[in-house]
mmCIF file of C-alpha atoms and ligand atoms in Angstrom:
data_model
loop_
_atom_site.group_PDB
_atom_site.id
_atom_site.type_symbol
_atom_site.label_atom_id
_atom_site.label_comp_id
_atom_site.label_asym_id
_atom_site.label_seq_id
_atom_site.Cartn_x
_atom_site.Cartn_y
_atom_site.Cartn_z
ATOM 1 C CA UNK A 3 18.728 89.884 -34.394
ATOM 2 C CA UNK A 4 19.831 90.936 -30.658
ATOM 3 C CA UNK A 5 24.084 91.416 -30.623
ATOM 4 C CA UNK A 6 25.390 88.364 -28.677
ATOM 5 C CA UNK A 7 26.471 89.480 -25.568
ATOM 6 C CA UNK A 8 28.720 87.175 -23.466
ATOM 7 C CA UNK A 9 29.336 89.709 -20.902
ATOM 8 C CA UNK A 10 26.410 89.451 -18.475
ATOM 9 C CA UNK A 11 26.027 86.963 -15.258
ATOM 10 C CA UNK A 12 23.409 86.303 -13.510
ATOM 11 C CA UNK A 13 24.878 84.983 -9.843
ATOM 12 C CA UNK A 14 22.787 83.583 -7.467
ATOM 13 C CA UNK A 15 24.257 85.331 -3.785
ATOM 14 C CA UNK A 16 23.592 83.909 -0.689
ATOM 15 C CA UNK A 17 25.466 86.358 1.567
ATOM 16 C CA UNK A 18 28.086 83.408 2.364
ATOM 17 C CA UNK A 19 31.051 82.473 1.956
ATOM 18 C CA UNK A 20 30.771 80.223 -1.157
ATOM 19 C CA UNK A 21 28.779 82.521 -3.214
ATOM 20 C CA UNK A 22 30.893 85.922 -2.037
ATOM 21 C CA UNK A 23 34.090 83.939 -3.756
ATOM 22 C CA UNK A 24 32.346 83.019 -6.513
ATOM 23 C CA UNK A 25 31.141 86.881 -7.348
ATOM 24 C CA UNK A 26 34.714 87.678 -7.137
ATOM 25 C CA UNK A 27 35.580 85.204 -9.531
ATOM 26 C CA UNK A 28 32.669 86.263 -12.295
ATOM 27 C CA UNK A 29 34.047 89.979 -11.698
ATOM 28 C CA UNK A 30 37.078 88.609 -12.086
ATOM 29 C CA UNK A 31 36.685 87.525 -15.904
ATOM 30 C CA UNK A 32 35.113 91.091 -16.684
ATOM 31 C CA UNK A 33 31.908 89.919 -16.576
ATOM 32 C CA UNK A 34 29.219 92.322 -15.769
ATOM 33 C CA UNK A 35 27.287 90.549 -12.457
ATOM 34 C CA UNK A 36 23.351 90.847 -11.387
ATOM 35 C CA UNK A 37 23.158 89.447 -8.478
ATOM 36 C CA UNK A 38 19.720 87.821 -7.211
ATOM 37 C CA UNK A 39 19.299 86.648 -3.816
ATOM 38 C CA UNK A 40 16.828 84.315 -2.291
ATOM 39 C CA UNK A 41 14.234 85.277 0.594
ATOM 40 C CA UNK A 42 12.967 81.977 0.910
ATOM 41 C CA UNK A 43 11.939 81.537 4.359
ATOM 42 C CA UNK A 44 15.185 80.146 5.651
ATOM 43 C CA UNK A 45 15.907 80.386 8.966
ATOM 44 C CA UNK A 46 19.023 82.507 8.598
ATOM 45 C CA UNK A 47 17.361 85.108 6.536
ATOM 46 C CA UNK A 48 20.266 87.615 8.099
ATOM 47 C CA UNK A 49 22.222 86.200 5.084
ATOM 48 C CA UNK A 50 20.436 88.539 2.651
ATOM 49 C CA UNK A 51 21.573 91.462 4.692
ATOM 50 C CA UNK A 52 25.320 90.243 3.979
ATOM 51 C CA UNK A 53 24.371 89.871 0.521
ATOM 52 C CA UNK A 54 23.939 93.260 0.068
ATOM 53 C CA UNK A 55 26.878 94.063 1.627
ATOM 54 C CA UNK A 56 28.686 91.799 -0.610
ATOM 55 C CA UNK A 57 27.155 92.982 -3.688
ATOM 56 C CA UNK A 58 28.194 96.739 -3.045
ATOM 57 C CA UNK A 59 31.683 95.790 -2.049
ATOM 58 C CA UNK A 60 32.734 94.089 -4.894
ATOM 59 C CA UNK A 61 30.906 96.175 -7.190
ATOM 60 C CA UNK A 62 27.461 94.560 -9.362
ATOM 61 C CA UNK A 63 25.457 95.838 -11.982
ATOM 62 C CA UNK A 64 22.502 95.332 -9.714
ATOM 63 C CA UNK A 65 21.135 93.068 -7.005
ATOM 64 C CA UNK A 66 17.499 92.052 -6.638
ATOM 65 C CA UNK A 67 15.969 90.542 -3.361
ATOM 66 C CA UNK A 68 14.085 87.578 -4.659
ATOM 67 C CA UNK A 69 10.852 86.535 -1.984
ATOM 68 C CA UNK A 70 9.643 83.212 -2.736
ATOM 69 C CA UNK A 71 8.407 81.499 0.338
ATOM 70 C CA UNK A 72 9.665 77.114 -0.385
ATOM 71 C CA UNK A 73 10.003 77.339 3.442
ATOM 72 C CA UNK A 74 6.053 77.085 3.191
ATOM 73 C CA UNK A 75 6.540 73.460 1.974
ATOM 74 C CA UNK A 76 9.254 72.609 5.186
ATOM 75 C CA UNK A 77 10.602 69.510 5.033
ATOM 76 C CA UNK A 78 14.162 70.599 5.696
ATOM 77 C CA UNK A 79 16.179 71.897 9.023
ATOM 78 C CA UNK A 80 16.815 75.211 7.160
ATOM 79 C CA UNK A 81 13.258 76.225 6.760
ATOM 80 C CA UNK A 82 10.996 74.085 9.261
ATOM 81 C CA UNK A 83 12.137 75.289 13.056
ATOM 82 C CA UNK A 84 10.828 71.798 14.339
ATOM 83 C CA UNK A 85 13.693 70.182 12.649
ATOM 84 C CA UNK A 86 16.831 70.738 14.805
ATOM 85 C CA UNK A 87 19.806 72.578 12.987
ATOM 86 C CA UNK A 88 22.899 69.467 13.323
ATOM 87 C CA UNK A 89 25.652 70.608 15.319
ATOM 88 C CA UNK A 90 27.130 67.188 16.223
ATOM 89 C CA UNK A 91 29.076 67.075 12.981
ATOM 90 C CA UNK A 92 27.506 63.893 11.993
ATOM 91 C CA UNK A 93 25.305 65.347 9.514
ATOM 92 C CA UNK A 94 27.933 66.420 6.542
ATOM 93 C CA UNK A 95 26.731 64.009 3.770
ATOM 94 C CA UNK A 96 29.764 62.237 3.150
ATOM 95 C CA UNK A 97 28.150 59.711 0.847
ATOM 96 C CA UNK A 98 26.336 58.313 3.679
ATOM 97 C CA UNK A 99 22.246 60.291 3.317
ATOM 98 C CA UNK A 100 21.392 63.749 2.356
ATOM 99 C CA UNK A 101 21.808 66.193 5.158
ATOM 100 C CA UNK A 102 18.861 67.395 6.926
ATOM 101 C CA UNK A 103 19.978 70.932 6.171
ATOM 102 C CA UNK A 104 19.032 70.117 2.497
ATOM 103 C CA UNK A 105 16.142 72.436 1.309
ATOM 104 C CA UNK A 106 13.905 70.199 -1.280
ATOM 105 C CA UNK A 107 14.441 71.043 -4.895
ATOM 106 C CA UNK A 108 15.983 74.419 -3.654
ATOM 107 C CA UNK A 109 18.812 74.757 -6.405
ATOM 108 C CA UNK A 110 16.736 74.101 -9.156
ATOM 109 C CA UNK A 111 13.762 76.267 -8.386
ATOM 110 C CA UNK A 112 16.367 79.267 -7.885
ATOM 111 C CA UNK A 113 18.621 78.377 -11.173
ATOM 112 C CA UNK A 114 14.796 78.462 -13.274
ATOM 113 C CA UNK A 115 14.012 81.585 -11.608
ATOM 114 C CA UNK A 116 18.246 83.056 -12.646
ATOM 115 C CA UNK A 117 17.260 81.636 -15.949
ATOM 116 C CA UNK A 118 14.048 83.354 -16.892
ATOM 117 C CA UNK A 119 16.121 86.345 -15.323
ATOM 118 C CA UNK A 120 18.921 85.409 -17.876
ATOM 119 C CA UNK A 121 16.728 85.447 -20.376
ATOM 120 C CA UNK A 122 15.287 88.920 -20.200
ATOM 121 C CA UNK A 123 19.132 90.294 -19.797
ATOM 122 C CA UNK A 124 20.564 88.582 -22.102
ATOM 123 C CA UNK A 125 23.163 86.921 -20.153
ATOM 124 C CA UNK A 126 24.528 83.983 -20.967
ATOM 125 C CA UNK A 127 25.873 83.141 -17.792
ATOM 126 C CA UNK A 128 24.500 81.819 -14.640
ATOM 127 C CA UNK A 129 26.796 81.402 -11.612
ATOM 128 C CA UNK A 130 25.733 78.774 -8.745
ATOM 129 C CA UNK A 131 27.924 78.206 -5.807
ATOM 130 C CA UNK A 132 27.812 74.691 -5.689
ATOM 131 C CA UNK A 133 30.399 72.673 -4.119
ATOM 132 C CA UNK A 134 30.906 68.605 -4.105
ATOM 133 C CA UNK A 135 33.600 68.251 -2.615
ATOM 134 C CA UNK A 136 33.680 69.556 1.848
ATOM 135 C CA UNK A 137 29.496 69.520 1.953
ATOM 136 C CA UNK A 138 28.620 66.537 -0.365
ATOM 137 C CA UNK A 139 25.167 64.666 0.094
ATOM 138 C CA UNK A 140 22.980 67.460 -1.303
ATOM 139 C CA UNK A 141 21.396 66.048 -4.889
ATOM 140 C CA UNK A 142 21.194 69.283 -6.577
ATOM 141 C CA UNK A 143 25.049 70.526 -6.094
ATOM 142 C CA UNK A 144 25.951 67.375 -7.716
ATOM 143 C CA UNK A 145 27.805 68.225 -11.445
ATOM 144 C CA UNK A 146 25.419 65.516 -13.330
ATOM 145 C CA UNK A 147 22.441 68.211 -12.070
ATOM 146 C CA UNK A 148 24.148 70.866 -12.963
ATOM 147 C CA UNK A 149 24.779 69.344 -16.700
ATOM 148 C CA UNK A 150 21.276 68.282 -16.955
ATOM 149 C CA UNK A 151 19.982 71.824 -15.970
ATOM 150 C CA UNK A 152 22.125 73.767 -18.686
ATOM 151 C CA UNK A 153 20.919 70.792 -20.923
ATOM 152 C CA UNK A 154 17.414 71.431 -20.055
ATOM 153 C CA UNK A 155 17.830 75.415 -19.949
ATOM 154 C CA UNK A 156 18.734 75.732 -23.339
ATOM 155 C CA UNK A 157 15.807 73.585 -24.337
ATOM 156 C CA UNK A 158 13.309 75.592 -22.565
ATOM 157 C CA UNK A 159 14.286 79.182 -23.519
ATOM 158 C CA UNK A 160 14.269 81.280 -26.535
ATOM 159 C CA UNK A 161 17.644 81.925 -26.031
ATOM 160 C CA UNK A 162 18.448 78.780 -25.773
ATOM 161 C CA UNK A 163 16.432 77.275 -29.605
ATOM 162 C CA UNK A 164 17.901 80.594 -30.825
ATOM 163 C CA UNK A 165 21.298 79.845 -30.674
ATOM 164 C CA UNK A 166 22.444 81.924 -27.805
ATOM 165 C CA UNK A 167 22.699 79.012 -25.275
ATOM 166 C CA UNK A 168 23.341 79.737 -21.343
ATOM 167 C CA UNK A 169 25.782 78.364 -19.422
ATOM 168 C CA UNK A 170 25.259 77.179 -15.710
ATOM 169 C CA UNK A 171 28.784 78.527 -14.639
ATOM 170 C CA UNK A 172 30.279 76.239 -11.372
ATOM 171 C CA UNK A 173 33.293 77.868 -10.676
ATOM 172 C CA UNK A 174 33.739 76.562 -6.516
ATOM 173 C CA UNK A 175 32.115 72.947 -7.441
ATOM 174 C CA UNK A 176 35.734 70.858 -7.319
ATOM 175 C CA UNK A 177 37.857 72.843 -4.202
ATOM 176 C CA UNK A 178 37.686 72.745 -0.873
ATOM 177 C CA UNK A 179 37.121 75.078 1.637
ATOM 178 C CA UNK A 180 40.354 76.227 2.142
ATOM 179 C CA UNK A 181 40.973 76.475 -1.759
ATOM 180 C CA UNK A 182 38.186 78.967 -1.957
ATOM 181 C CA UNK A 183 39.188 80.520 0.792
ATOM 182 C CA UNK A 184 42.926 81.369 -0.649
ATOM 183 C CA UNK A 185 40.845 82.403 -3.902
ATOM 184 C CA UNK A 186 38.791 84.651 -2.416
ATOM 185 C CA UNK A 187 41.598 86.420 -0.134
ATOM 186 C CA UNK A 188 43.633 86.917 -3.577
ATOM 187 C CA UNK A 189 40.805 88.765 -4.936
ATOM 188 C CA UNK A 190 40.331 90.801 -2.115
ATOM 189 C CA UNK A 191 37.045 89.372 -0.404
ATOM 190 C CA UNK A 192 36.347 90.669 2.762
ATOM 191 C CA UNK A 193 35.223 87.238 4.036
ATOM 192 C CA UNK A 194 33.951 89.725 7.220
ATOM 193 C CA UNK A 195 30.646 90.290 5.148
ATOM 194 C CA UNK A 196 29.929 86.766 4.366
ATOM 195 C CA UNK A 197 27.961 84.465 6.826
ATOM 196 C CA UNK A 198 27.724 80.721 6.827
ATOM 197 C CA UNK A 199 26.032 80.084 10.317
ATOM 198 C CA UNK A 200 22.758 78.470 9.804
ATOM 199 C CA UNK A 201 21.417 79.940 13.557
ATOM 200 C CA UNK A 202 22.787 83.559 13.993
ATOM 201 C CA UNK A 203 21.388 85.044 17.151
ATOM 202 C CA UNK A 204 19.558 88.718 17.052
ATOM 203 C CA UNK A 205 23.175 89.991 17.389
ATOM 204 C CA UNK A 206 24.119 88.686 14.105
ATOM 205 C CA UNK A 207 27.230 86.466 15.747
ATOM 206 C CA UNK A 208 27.876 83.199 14.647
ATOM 207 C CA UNK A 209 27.005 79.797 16.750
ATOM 208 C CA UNK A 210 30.591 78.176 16.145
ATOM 209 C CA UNK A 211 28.578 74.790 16.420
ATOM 210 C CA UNK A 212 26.262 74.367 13.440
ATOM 211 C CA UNK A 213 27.777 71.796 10.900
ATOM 212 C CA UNK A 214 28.299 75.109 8.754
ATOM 213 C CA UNK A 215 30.104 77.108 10.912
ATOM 214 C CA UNK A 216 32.609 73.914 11.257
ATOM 215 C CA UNK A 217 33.255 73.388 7.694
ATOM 216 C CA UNK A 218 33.751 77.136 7.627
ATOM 217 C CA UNK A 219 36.383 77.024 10.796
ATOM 218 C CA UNK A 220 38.020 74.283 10.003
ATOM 219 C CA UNK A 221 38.765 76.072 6.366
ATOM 220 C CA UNK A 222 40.091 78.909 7.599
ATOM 221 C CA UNK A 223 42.386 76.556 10.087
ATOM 222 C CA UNK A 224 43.521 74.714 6.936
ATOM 223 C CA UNK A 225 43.801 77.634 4.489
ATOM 224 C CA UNK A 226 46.162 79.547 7.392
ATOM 225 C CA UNK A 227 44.014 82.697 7.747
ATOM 226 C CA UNK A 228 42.466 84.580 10.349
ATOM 227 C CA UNK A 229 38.773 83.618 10.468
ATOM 228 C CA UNK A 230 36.775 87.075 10.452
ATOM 229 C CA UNK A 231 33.827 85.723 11.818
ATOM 230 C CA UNK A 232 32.200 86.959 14.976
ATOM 231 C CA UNK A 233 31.001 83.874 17.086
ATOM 232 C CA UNK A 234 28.703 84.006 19.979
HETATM 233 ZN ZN1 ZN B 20 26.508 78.190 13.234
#
């Protein structure tokens, strides 16, 4: 029988914010990190190109470029360019609908594809960058998924009947913006390399108007550090 090694992530990195803090955090606790990130046809593919800067700055075991084209199916703002990108602000969730910006079944298609990755490695970790709390609405960064995917995961896998179960790791999924923000400065992210702007022009700058870029303002505002981000 295989050692049991509790050592390995997978993390899922988007190239923003969220997902840079949370990489700092599994590095953090000595794990050793493989990062994946997602080409999925989303508008702001640019992200991926922060990813990797990410990934090299903080140091992973390796970092894989993922294409798997669920913007073929549209249905959400982030992936069908006939559906406007909300900049009004009126589109953050807040118990009231799901945001338009929500990709359909996005977080669980990549968390099966980080746990057949998992699998192979023989990590028992998988980091997602989910968050409840500043961008709620979207189903799938609820905790209750989250619970039922680890439940499910370790059903489904021969790690899991095995005895060598995975855990869906959530370290950002109860602070705020400005919480991760201070947690990411203290381990050194260079929040520079991280994107959030769902409409970056050719330049690569920032819109400043996109629901993302507000939550992302407004957190540095509340977290009392200089924003990095270059806006148009
Ligand atoms: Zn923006």
């Amino acid at each position: 029988m295989s050692k049991r090694n509790l050592d390995k992530a997978v993390v899922l990195l988007s190239g923003g914010l969220d997902s840079a803090t949370m990489l700092a955090i599994a590095i953090n606790q000595g794990l050793d990190c493989h990062c994946i990130s997602f080409d999925y046809g989303q508008r702001h593919v640019a992200e991926i190109r922060f990813a990797g800067r990410i990934a090299q700055a903080l140091g992973v075991k390796s970092h894989e470029i993922v294409h798997l084209d669920i913007g073929n199916m549209g249905g959400s703002a982030l992936t069908d360019e006939s559906i406007d990108v909300p900049e009004n602000g009126e589109d953050l969730g807040d118990g009231h609908g799901i945001p338009v910006t929500y990709v359909p079944a996005r977080n669980t298609i990549f968390l099966s594809y980080a746990l057949g990755y998992a699998e192979v490695l023989e990590a028992h970790n998988i980091f997602i960058g989910v968050n409840s709390v500043d961008y709620s609405g979207y189903p799938d960064c609820r905790p209750e998924f989250i619970e039922a995917f680890e439940n499910m995961a370790n059903l489904a896998t021969r790690i899991g009947v095995e005895g060598r179960p995975v855990r869906i790791q959530t370290p950002l999924i109860d602070l705020t913006k400005d919480e991760i923000i201070r947690t990411g400065l203290s381990l050194n992210v260079d929040y520079g390399s991280t994107v959030s702007c769902y409409q970056l022009d050719s330049d690569g700058l920032a819109c400043g108007v996109c629901d993302s870029c507000r939550i992302r303002k407004a957190g540095f505002a509340k977290a009392g550090a200089p924003d990095p981000t270059l806006y148009a």
